[in-house]
PDB file of N, CA and C in Angstrom:
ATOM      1  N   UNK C   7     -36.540  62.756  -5.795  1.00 66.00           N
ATOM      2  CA  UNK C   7     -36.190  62.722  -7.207  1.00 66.00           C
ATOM      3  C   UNK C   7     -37.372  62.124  -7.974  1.00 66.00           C
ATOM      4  N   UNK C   8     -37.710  62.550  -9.152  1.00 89.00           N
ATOM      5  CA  UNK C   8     -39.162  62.560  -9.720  1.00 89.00           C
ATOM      6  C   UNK C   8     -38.504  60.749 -10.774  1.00 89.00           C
ATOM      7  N   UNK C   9     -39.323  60.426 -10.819  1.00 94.00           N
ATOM      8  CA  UNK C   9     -39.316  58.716 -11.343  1.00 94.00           C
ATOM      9  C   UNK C   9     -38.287  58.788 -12.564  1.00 94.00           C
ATOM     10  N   UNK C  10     -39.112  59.641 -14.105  1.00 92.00           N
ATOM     11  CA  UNK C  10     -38.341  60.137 -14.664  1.00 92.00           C
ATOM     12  C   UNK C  10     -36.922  59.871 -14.726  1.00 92.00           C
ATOM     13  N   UNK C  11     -36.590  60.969 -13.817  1.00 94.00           N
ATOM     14  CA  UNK C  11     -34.884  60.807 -13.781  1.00 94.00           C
ATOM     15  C   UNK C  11     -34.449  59.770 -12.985  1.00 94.00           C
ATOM     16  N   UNK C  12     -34.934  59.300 -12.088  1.00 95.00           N
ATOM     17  CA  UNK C  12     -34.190  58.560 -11.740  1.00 95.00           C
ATOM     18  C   UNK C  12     -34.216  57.016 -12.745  1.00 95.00           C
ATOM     19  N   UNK C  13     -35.121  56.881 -13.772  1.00 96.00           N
ATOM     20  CA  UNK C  13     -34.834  56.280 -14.620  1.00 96.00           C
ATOM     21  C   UNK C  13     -34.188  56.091 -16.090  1.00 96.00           C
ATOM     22  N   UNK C  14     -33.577  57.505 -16.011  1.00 95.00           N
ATOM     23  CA  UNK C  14     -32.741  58.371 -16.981  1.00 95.00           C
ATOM     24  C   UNK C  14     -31.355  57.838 -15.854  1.00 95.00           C
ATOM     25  N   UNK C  15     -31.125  57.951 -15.040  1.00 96.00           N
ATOM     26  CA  UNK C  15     -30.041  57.477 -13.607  1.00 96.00           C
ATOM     27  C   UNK C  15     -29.828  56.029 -13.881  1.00 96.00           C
ATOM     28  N   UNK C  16     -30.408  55.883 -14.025  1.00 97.00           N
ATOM     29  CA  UNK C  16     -30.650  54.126 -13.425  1.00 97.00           C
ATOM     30  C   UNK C  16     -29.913  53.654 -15.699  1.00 97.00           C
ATOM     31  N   UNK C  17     -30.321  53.809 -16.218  1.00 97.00           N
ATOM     32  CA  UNK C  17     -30.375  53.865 -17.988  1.00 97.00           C
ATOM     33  C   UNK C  17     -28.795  54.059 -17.861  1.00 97.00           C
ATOM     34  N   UNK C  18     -28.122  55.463 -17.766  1.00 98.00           N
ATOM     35  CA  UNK C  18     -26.733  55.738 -17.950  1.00 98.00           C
ATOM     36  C   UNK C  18     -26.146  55.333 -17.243  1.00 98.00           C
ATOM     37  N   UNK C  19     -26.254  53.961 -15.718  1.00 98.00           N
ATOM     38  CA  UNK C  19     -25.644  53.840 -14.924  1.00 98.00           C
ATOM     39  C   UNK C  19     -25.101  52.308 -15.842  1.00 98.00           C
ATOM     40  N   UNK C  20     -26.243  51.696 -16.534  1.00 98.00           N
ATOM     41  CA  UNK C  20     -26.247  49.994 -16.947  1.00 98.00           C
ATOM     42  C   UNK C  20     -25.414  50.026 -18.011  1.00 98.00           C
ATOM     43  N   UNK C  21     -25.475  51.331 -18.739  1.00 99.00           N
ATOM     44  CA  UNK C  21     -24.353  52.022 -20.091  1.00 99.00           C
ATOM     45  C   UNK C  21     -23.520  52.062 -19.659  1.00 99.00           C
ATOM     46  N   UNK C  22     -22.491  52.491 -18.687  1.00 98.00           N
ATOM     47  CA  UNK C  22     -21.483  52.525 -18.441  1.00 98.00           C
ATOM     48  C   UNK C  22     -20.967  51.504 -17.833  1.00 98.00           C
ATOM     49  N   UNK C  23     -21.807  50.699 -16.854  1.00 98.00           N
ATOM     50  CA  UNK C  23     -21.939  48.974 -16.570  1.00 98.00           C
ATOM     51  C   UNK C  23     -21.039  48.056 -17.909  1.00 98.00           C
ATOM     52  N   UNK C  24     -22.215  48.130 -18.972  1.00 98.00           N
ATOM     53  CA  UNK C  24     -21.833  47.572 -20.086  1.00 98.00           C
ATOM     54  C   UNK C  24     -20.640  48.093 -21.114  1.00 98.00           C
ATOM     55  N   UNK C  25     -20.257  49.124 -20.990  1.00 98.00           N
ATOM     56  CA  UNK C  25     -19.151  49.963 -21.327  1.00 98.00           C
ATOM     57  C   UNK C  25     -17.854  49.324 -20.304  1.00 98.00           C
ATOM     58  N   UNK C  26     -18.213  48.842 -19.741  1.00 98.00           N
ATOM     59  CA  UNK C  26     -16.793  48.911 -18.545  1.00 98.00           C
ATOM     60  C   UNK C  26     -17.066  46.849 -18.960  1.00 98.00           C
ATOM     61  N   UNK C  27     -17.870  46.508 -18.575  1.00 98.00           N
ATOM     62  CA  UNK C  27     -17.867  44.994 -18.913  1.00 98.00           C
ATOM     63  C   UNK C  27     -17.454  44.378 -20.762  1.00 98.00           C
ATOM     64  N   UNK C  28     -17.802  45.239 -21.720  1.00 99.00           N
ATOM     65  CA  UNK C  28     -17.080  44.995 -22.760  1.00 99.00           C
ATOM     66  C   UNK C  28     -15.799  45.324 -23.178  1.00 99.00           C
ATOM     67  N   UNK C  29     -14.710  46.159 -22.437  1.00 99.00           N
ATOM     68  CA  UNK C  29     -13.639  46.782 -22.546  1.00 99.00           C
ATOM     69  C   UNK C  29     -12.853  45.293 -22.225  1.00 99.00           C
ATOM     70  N   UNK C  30     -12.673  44.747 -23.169  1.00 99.00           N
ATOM     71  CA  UNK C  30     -11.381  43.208 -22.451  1.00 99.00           C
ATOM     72  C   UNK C  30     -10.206  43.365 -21.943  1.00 99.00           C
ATOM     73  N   UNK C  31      -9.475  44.476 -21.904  1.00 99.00           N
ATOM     74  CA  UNK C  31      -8.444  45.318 -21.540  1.00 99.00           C
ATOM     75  C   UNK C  31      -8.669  45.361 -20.119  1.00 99.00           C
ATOM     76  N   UNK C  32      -9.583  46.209 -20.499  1.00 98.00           N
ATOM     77  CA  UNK C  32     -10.271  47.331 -19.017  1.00 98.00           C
ATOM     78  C   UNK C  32     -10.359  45.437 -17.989  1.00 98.00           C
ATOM     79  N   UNK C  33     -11.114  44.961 -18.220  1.00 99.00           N
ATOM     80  CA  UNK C  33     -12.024  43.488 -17.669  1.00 99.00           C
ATOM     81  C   UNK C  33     -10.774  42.973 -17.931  1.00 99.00           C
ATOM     82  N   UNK C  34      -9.502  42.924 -18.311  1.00 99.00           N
ATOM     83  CA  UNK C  34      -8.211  41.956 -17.579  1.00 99.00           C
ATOM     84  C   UNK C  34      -7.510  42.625 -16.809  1.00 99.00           C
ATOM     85  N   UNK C  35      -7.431  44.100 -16.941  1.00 99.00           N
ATOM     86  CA  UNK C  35      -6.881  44.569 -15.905  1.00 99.00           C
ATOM     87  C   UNK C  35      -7.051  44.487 -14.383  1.00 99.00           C
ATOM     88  N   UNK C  36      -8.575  44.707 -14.759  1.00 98.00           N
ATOM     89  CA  UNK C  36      -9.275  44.371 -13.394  1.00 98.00           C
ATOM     90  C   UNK C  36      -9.313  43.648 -12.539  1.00 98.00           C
ATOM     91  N   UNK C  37      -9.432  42.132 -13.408  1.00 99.00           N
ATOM     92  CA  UNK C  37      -8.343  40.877 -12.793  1.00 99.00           C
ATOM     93  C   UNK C  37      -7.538  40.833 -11.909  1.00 99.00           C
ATOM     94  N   UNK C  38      -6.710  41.255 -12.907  1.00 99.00           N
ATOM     95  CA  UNK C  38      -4.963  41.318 -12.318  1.00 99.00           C
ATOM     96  C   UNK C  38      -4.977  42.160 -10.724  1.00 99.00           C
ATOM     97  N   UNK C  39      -5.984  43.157 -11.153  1.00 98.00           N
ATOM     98  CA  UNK C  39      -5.546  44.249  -9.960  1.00 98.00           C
ATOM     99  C   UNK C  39      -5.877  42.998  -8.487  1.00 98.00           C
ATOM    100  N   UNK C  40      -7.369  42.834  -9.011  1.00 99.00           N
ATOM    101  CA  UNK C  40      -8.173  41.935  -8.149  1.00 99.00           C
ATOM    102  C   UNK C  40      -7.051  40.665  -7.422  1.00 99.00           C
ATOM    103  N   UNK C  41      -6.377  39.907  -8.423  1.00 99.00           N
ATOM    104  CA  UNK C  41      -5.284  38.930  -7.817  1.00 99.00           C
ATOM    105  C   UNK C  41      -3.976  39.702  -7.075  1.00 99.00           C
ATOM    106  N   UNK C  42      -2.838  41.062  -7.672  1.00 99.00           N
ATOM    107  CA  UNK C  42      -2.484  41.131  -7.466  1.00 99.00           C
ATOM    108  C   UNK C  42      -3.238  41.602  -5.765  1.00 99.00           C
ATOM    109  N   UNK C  43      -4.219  42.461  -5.494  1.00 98.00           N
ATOM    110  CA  UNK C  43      -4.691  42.565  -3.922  1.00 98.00           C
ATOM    111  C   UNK C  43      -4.102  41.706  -3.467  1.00 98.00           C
ATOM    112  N   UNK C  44      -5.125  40.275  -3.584  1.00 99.00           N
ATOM    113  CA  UNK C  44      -5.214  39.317  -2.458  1.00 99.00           C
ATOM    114  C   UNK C  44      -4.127  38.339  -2.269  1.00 99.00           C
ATOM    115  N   UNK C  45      -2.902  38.912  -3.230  1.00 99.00           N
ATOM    116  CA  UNK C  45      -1.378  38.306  -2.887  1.00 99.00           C
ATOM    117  C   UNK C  45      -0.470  39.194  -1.936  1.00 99.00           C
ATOM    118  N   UNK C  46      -1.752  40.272  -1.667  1.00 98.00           N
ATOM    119  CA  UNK C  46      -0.698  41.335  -1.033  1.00 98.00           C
ATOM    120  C   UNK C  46       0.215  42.625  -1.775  1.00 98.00           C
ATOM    121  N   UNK C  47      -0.079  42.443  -2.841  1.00 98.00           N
ATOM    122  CA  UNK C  47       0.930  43.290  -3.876  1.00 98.00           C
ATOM    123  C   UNK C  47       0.439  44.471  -4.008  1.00 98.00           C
ATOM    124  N   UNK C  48       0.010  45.252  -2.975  1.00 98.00           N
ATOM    125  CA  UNK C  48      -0.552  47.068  -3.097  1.00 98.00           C
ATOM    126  C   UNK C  48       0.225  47.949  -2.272  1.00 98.00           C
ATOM    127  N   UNK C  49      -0.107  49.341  -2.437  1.00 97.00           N
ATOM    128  CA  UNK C  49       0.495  50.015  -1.438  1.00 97.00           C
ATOM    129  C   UNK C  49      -0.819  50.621  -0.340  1.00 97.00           C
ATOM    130  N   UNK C  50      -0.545  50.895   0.587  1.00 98.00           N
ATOM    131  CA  UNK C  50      -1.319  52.014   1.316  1.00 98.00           C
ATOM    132  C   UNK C  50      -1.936  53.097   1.392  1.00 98.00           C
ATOM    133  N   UNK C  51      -2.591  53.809   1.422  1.00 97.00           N
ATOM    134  CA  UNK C  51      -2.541  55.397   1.388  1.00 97.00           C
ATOM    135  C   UNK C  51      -1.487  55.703   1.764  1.00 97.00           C
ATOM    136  N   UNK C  52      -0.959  55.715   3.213  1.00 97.00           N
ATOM    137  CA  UNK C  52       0.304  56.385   4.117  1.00 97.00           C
ATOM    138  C   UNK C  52       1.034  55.799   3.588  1.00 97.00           C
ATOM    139  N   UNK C  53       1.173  54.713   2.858  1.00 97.00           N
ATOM    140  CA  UNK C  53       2.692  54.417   1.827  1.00 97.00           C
ATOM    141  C   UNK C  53       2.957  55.293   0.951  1.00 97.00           C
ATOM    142  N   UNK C  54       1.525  55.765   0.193  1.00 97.00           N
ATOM    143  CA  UNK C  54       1.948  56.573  -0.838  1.00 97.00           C
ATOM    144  C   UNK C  54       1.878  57.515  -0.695  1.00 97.00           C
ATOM    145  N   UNK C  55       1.328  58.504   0.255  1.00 96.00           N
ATOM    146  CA  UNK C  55       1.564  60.069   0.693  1.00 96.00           C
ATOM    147  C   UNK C  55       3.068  59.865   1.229  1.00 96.00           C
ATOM    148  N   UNK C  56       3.741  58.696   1.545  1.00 96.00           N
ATOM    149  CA  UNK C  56       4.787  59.044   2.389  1.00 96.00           C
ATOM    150  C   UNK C  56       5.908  59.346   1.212  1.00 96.00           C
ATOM    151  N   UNK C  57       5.654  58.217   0.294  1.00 96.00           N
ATOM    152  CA  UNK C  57       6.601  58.043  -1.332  1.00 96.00           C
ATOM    153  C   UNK C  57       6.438  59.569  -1.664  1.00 96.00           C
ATOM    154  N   UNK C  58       5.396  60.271  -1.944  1.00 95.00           N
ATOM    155  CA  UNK C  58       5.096  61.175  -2.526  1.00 95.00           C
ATOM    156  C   UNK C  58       5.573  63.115  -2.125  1.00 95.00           C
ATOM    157  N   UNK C  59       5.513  62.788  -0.451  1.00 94.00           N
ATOM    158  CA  UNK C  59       6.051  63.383   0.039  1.00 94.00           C
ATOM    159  C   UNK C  59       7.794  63.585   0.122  1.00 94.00           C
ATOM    160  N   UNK C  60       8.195  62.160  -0.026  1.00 91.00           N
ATOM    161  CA  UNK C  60       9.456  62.154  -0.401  1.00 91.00           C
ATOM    162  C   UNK C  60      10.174  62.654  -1.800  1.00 91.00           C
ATOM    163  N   UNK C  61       9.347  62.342  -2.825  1.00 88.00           N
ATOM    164  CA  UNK C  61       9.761  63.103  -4.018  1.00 88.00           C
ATOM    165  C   UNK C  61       9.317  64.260  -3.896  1.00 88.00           C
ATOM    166  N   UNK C  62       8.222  64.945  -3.220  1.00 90.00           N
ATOM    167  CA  UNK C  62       8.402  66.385  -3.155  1.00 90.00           C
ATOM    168  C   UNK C  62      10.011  67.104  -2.696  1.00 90.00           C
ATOM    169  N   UNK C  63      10.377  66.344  -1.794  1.00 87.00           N
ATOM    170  CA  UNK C  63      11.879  66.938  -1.115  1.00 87.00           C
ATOM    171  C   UNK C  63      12.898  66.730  -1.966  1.00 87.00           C
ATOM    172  N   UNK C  64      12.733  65.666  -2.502  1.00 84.00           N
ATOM    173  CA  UNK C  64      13.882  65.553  -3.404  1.00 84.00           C
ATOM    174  C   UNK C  64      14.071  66.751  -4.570  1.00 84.00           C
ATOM    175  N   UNK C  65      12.922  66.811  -5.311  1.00 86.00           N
ATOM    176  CA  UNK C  65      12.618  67.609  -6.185  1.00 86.00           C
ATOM    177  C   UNK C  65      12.637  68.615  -5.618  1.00 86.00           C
ATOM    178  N   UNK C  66      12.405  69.380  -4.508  1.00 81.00           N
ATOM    179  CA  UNK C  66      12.396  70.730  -4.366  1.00 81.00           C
ATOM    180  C   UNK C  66      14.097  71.028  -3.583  1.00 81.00           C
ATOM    181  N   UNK C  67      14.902  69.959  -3.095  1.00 80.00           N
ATOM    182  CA  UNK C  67      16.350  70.258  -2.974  1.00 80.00           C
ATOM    183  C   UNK C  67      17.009  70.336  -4.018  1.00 80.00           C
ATOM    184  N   UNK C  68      16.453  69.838  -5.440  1.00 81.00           N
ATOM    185  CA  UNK C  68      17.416  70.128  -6.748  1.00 81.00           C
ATOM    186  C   UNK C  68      17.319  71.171  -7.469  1.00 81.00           C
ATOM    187  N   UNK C  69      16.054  72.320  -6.764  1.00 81.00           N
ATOM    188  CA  UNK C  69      15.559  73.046  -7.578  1.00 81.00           C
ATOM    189  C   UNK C  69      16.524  74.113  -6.797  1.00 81.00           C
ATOM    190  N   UNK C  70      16.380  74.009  -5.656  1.00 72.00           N
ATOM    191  CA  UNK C  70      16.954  75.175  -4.716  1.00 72.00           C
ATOM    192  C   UNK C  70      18.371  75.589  -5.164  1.00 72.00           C
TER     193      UNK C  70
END
């Protein structure tokens, strides 16, 4: 990759850096997510393909 762009790369990466670090919303949510983790409070992947898979059945026995 020619210098150039990768400093055109490197420019829109610190913009969206600073875009995501001034959002106070965005930057408390983040928080939260961050605490709720390390209390344990998430789901899995295979938790949620399993949830998800389950409302597929449901939904497709009410349709039938």
């Amino acid at each position: 990759m020619r210098s150039e762009e990768r400093r055109v790369e490197d420019l829109e990466s610190w913009e969206e850096t600073l875009d995501i670090l001034s959002n106070k919303k965005l930057m408390a949510d983040i928080r939260q997510a961050e605490k709720d983790f390390r209390a344990g409070r998430f789901y899995t992947l295979e938790e949620v393909e399993n949830e998800l898979k389950l409302k597929a059945r449901r939904t497709k026995k009410r349709t039938s």
